[in-house]
mmCIF file of C-alpha atoms in Angstrom:
data_model
loop_
_atom_site.group_PDB
_atom_site.id
_atom_site.type_symbol
_atom_site.label_atom_id
_atom_site.label_comp_id
_atom_site.label_asym_id
_atom_site.label_seq_id
_atom_site.Cartn_x
_atom_site.Cartn_y
_atom_site.Cartn_z
ATOM 1 C CA UNK A 1 -0.007 -0.015 0.230
ATOM 2 C CA UNK A 2 1.563 3.349 -1.074
ATOM 3 C CA UNK A 3 1.964 6.144 1.182
ATOM 4 C CA UNK A 4 2.115 9.357 -0.782
ATOM 5 C CA UNK A 5 2.308 12.733 0.908
ATOM 6 C CA UNK A 6 2.219 16.508 -0.983
ATOM 7 C CA UNK A 7 3.730 19.541 0.519
ATOM 8 C CA UNK A 8 5.024 22.922 -0.429
ATOM 9 C CA UNK A 9 8.276 24.482 0.423
ATOM 10 C CA UNK A 10 9.999 27.738 -0.593
ATOM 11 C CA UNK A 11 13.368 26.045 -1.066
ATOM 12 C CA UNK A 12 15.267 22.783 -1.133
ATOM 13 C CA UNK A 13 18.786 21.843 0.612
ATOM 14 C CA UNK A 14 20.591 19.031 -0.486
ATOM 15 C CA UNK A 15 23.373 17.195 0.760
ATOM 16 C CA UNK A 16 25.846 15.923 -2.057
ATOM 17 C CA UNK A 17 27.634 12.762 -1.437
ATOM 18 C CA UNK A 18 25.224 9.845 -1.387
ATOM 19 C CA UNK A 19 22.148 12.212 -1.841
ATOM 20 C CA UNK A 20 22.832 13.920 -5.516
ATOM 21 C CA UNK A 21 25.590 11.781 -6.576
ATOM 22 C CA UNK A 22 27.354 8.387 -5.863
ATOM 23 C CA UNK A 23 31.108 8.468 -4.951
ATOM 24 C CA UNK A 24 31.035 5.143 -2.905
ATOM 25 C CA UNK A 25 33.802 3.272 -5.158
ATOM 26 C CA UNK A 26 36.101 6.091 -5.271
ATOM 27 C CA UNK A 27 35.591 6.969 -1.948
ATOM 28 C CA UNK A 28 36.285 3.323 -0.687
ATOM 29 C CA UNK A 29 39.305 3.125 -2.626
ATOM 30 C CA UNK A 30 40.813 6.383 -0.976
ATOM 31 C CA UNK A 31 39.635 5.220 2.380
ATOM 32 C CA UNK A 32 41.473 1.678 1.661
ATOM 33 C CA UNK A 33 44.692 3.723 0.894
ATOM 34 C CA UNK A 34 44.481 5.750 3.903
ATOM 35 C CA UNK A 35 43.555 2.866 6.245
ATOM 36 C CA UNK A 36 46.891 1.297 5.387
ATOM 37 C CA UNK A 37 48.851 4.652 5.499
ATOM 38 C CA UNK A 38 47.743 5.312 9.136
ATOM 39 C CA UNK A 39 47.034 1.727 10.524
ATOM 40 C CA UNK A 40 42.789 2.243 10.648
ATOM 41 C CA UNK A 41 40.131 -0.116 11.017
ATOM 42 C CA UNK A 42 38.543 0.481 7.711
ATOM 43 C CA UNK A 43 35.261 -1.319 8.700
ATOM 44 C CA UNK A 44 34.990 1.099 11.572
ATOM 45 C CA UNK A 45 35.892 4.233 9.749
ATOM 46 C CA UNK A 46 33.246 3.654 7.036
ATOM 47 C CA UNK A 47 30.731 3.081 9.448
ATOM 48 C CA UNK A 48 30.519 6.818 10.786
ATOM 49 C CA UNK A 49 32.910 8.888 8.427
ATOM 50 C CA UNK A 50 30.023 9.331 5.699
ATOM 51 C CA UNK A 51 28.528 12.876 5.912
ATOM 52 C CA UNK A 52 31.395 14.436 8.158
ATOM 53 C CA UNK A 53 33.722 16.778 6.812
ATOM 54 C CA UNK A 54 37.015 15.445 5.559
ATOM 55 C CA UNK A 55 39.047 17.783 7.825
ATOM 56 C CA UNK A 56 37.050 16.128 10.526
ATOM 57 C CA UNK A 57 37.490 12.754 9.502
ATOM 58 C CA UNK A 58 41.470 13.443 9.246
ATOM 59 C CA UNK A 59 41.532 14.980 12.713
ATOM 60 C CA UNK A 60 39.257 11.934 14.276
ATOM 61 C CA UNK A 61 41.093 8.753 12.427
ATOM 62 C CA UNK A 62 44.422 10.045 11.497
ATOM 63 C CA UNK A 63 45.014 12.034 14.613
ATOM 64 C CA UNK A 64 46.205 14.861 12.581
ATOM 65 C CA UNK A 65 46.121 18.132 14.432
ATOM 66 C CA UNK A 66 48.651 20.407 12.922
ATOM 67 C CA UNK A 67 46.761 23.032 10.625
ATOM 68 C CA UNK A 68 49.002 22.818 7.888
ATOM 69 C CA UNK A 69 49.415 18.793 7.760
ATOM 70 C CA UNK A 70 45.381 18.848 8.283
ATOM 71 C CA UNK A 71 45.023 21.106 5.052
ATOM 72 C CA UNK A 72 47.424 18.845 3.112
ATOM 73 C CA UNK A 73 45.746 15.606 4.193
ATOM 74 C CA UNK A 74 42.159 16.788 3.542
ATOM 75 C CA UNK A 75 43.236 18.138 -0.036
ATOM 76 C CA UNK A 76 45.023 14.955 -0.699
ATOM 77 C CA UNK A 77 42.238 12.774 0.467
ATOM 78 C CA UNK A 78 39.666 14.758 -1.686
ATOM 79 C CA UNK A 79 41.871 14.931 -4.791
ATOM 80 C CA UNK A 80 42.508 11.134 -4.571
ATOM 81 C CA UNK A 81 38.738 10.702 -4.830
ATOM 82 C CA UNK A 82 38.277 12.804 -7.979
ATOM 83 C CA UNK A 83 41.122 11.036 -9.452
ATOM 84 C CA UNK A 84 39.839 7.518 -8.401
ATOM 85 C CA UNK A 85 36.621 8.396 -10.036
ATOM 86 C CA UNK A 86 37.759 9.543 -13.363
ATOM 87 C CA UNK A 87 40.147 6.143 -13.670
ATOM 88 C CA UNK A 88 37.198 4.263 -12.902
ATOM 89 C CA UNK A 89 35.100 6.052 -15.423
ATOM 90 C CA UNK A 90 37.846 5.603 -18.116
ATOM 91 C CA UNK A 91 37.662 1.929 -17.753
ATOM 92 C CA UNK A 92 33.966 1.945 -18.466
ATOM 93 C CA UNK A 93 33.134 1.760 -14.435
ATOM 94 C CA UNK A 94 30.877 3.795 -12.134
ATOM 95 C CA UNK A 95 33.056 6.422 -10.854
ATOM 96 C CA UNK A 96 30.960 9.767 -9.571
ATOM 97 C CA UNK A 97 27.305 9.428 -10.887
ATOM 98 C CA UNK A 98 24.019 11.329 -10.296
ATOM 99 C CA UNK A 99 21.645 9.185 -8.394
ATOM 100 C CA UNK A 100 18.026 8.385 -9.619
ATOM 101 C CA UNK A 101 15.992 10.849 -10.686
ATOM 102 C CA UNK A 102 18.634 13.691 -9.632
ATOM 103 C CA UNK A 103 19.168 15.432 -12.770
ATOM 104 C CA UNK A 104 15.234 15.866 -13.722
ATOM 105 C CA UNK A 105 14.551 17.173 -10.115
ATOM 106 C CA UNK A 106 17.426 19.540 -10.205
ATOM 107 C CA UNK A 107 16.462 20.699 -13.787
ATOM 108 C CA UNK A 108 12.848 21.435 -12.616
ATOM 109 C CA UNK A 109 13.969 23.594 -9.910
ATOM 110 C CA UNK A 110 16.289 25.449 -12.292
ATOM 111 C CA UNK A 111 13.121 26.620 -14.245
ATOM 112 C CA UNK A 112 11.971 28.620 -10.803
ATOM 113 C CA UNK A 113 11.974 32.026 -11.568
ATOM 114 C CA UNK A 114 13.816 32.662 -7.900
ATOM 115 C CA UNK A 115 16.580 30.354 -6.616
ATOM 116 C CA UNK A 116 14.797 27.601 -5.409
ATOM 117 C CA UNK A 117 17.736 25.252 -4.366
ATOM 118 C CA UNK A 118 21.015 24.921 -2.838
ATOM 119 C CA UNK A 119 23.861 22.279 -1.998
ATOM 120 C CA UNK A 120 25.125 22.015 1.507
ATOM 121 C CA UNK A 121 27.790 19.459 1.552
ATOM 122 C CA UNK A 122 30.575 18.662 4.210
ATOM 123 C CA UNK A 123 33.141 18.568 1.302
ATOM 124 C CA UNK A 124 35.838 21.202 0.568
ATOM 125 C CA UNK A 125 34.930 23.701 -2.313
ATOM 126 C CA UNK A 126 37.719 22.243 -4.305
ATOM 127 C CA UNK A 127 36.471 18.857 -4.179
ATOM 128 C CA UNK A 128 32.858 19.675 -4.740
ATOM 129 C CA UNK A 129 33.520 22.130 -7.822
ATOM 130 C CA UNK A 130 35.313 18.911 -9.348
ATOM 131 C CA UNK A 131 32.572 16.497 -8.240
ATOM 132 C CA UNK A 132 29.564 18.062 -9.277
ATOM 133 C CA UNK A 133 30.648 18.323 -13.048
ATOM 134 C CA UNK A 134 32.200 15.119 -13.212
ATOM 135 C CA UNK A 135 28.740 13.745 -12.216
ATOM 136 C CA UNK A 136 26.888 16.039 -14.637
ATOM 137 C CA UNK A 137 25.055 17.812 -11.858
ATOM 138 C CA UNK A 138 23.733 21.090 -13.011
ATOM 139 C CA UNK A 139 24.936 24.417 -11.532
ATOM 140 C CA UNK A 140 23.493 25.153 -8.401
ATOM 141 C CA UNK A 141 22.366 28.619 -7.297
ATOM 142 C CA UNK A 142 24.250 28.233 -4.167
ATOM 143 C CA UNK A 143 27.086 26.227 -2.859
ATOM 144 C CA UNK A 144 27.669 25.829 0.802
ATOM 145 C CA UNK A 145 30.859 23.486 1.413
ATOM 146 C CA UNK A 146 32.705 22.600 4.608
ATOM 147 C CA UNK A 147 35.225 25.521 3.899
ATOM 148 C CA UNK A 148 32.145 27.961 4.801
ATOM 149 C CA UNK A 149 31.463 26.872 7.931
ATOM 150 C CA UNK A 150 33.015 26.683 11.437
ATOM 151 C CA UNK A 151 31.047 23.753 12.457
ATOM 152 C CA UNK A 152 30.297 20.783 10.366
ATOM 153 C CA UNK A 153 27.460 18.387 10.266
ATOM 154 C CA UNK A 154 25.943 16.975 12.799
ATOM 155 C CA UNK A 155 25.922 20.850 13.737
ATOM 156 C CA UNK A 156 22.875 22.939 12.150
ATOM 157 C CA UNK A 157 25.349 25.635 10.972
ATOM 158 C CA UNK A 158 25.699 24.162 7.371
ATOM 159 C CA UNK A 159 21.966 24.124 7.004
ATOM 160 C CA UNK A 160 21.507 27.331 8.463
ATOM 161 C CA UNK A 161 23.963 28.912 6.069
ATOM 162 C CA UNK A 162 22.401 27.336 3.151
ATOM 163 C CA UNK A 163 18.926 28.871 3.964
ATOM 164 C CA UNK A 164 20.547 32.296 4.573
ATOM 165 C CA UNK A 165 22.193 32.185 1.215
ATOM 166 C CA UNK A 166 18.852 31.695 -0.353
ATOM 167 C CA UNK A 167 17.473 34.373 1.768
ATOM 168 C CA UNK A 168 14.637 32.116 3.096
ATOM 169 C CA UNK A 169 13.864 31.082 6.585
ATOM 170 C CA UNK A 170 15.248 27.743 7.555
ATOM 171 C CA UNK A 171 11.739 26.683 8.704
ATOM 172 C CA UNK A 172 10.605 27.240 4.934
ATOM 173 C CA UNK A 173 13.321 24.620 3.748
ATOM 174 C CA UNK A 174 13.473 21.136 3.098
ATOM 175 C CA UNK A 175 16.772 19.231 3.709
ATOM 176 C CA UNK A 176 17.665 16.222 1.645
ATOM 177 C CA UNK A 177 20.088 13.836 3.406
ATOM 178 C CA UNK A 178 21.397 10.314 3.164
ATOM 179 C CA UNK A 179 23.537 10.123 6.262
ATOM 180 C CA UNK A 180 22.919 10.413 10.174
ATOM 181 C CA UNK A 181 24.889 13.447 10.779
ATOM 182 C CA UNK A 182 23.213 15.354 8.125
ATOM 183 C CA UNK A 183 19.997 14.428 9.186
ATOM 184 C CA UNK A 184 20.702 15.632 12.636
ATOM 185 C CA UNK A 185 22.130 18.765 11.217
ATOM 186 C CA UNK A 186 18.836 19.542 9.239
ATOM 187 C CA UNK A 187 16.610 18.489 12.143
ATOM 188 C CA UNK A 188 18.647 20.690 14.441
ATOM 189 C CA UNK A 189 18.421 23.536 11.979
ATOM 190 C CA UNK A 190 14.471 23.856 12.326
ATOM 191 C CA UNK A 191 14.125 22.688 8.658
ATOM 192 C CA UNK A 192 12.058 19.617 7.637
ATOM 193 C CA UNK A 193 13.964 16.801 6.486
ATOM 194 C CA UNK A 194 13.525 14.050 3.686
ATOM 195 C CA UNK A 195 16.038 11.272 4.301
ATOM 196 C CA UNK A 196 16.771 8.874 1.330
ATOM 197 C CA UNK A 197 17.838 5.314 1.763
ATOM 198 C CA UNK A 198 21.006 5.280 -0.864
ATOM 199 C CA UNK A 199 23.941 4.908 1.757
ATOM 200 C CA UNK A 200 22.098 3.582 4.953
ATOM 201 C CA UNK A 201 18.990 1.291 5.455
ATOM 202 C CA UNK A 202 15.277 2.774 6.564
ATOM 203 C CA UNK A 203 16.095 1.233 9.820
ATOM 204 C CA UNK A 204 19.447 3.003 10.471
ATOM 205 C CA UNK A 205 17.685 6.125 9.556
ATOM 206 C CA UNK A 206 14.241 6.005 11.555
ATOM 207 C CA UNK A 207 14.206 7.685 15.029
ATOM 208 C CA UNK A 208 16.189 10.525 13.745
ATOM 209 C CA UNK A 209 13.760 13.071 13.236
ATOM 210 C CA UNK A 210 13.240 13.051 9.766
ATOM 211 C CA UNK A 211 9.930 14.022 8.126
ATOM 212 C CA UNK A 212 9.958 11.576 5.468
ATOM 213 C CA UNK A 213 12.038 8.640 4.666
ATOM 214 C CA UNK A 214 12.111 7.404 0.797
ATOM 215 C CA UNK A 215 14.151 4.740 -1.172
ATOM 216 C CA UNK A 216 15.656 7.442 -3.115
ATOM 217 C CA UNK A 217 14.657 10.290 -5.200
ATOM 218 C CA UNK A 218 12.717 8.495 -7.592
ATOM 219 C CA UNK A 219 10.037 8.396 -5.270
ATOM 220 C CA UNK A 220 9.902 12.150 -5.338
ATOM 221 C CA UNK A 221 8.555 14.529 -7.715
ATOM 222 C CA UNK A 222 8.555 18.369 -7.849
ATOM 223 C CA UNK A 223 6.504 21.341 -9.326
ATOM 224 C CA UNK A 224 7.299 24.949 -9.416
ATOM 225 C CA UNK A 225 4.106 26.851 -8.477
ATOM 226 C CA UNK A 226 3.860 30.375 -7.491
ATOM 227 C CA UNK A 227 7.609 30.802 -6.317
ATOM 228 C CA UNK A 228 7.031 27.487 -4.154
ATOM 229 C CA UNK A 229 8.198 24.168 -4.800
ATOM 230 C CA UNK A 230 5.516 21.406 -4.422
ATOM 231 C CA UNK A 231 6.427 18.196 -3.436
ATOM 232 C CA UNK A 232 5.042 14.558 -4.035
ATOM 233 C CA UNK A 233 6.627 11.953 -1.709
ATOM 234 C CA UNK A 234 6.059 8.166 -1.839
ATOM 235 C CA UNK A 235 7.593 6.710 1.481
ATOM 236 C CA UNK A 236 6.333 3.144 0.309
ATOM 237 C CA UNK A 237 9.267 1.140 1.263
#
């Protein structure tokens, strides 16, 4: 039995990795390299690192505290993801790809006469600027990266910054997220949250405060009506 909801909002705030694009193979290959370099438990890292700023992961998992070393490690990690992705794509495999229904949804939002969406990512500006076009993601009206905030997800600061960049009350925004840290960030900001089960199971995302949980964005449609975004959301498992 389907469970379909219709709602409206002024703006959409999207996470990037795992929500708009899939970087899993490239990220996994990069973490495998860093796990060997820093003698890390790869499975433990992968369980909690997704959706967290690279600089915070480098500090937590690799024990790097020196600001210059931290900056260099962050740049190395994220450049390796893009390099790995391009190598995978050159070999005919999936590197950085847009997730289901993402491109039609974003193109619909770009038809709005006023800016209706932003990307709010834990990634650095350098990585996001390389990853988005590689995956074919259309240009966003506003891009908030981990470089733009003092406190990363799960702190609410990133999504508050996204709403502010669009000049919209965060309570009139819907956050779209796949990771527990991002869902917590969106909920804490005061926005409604649409969670997608692209990197975690439905059971793992339940109980975190998301307003809706869907399999992926193929279960969502957008219409632009009078400066508002009208969403139809199918929560059927």
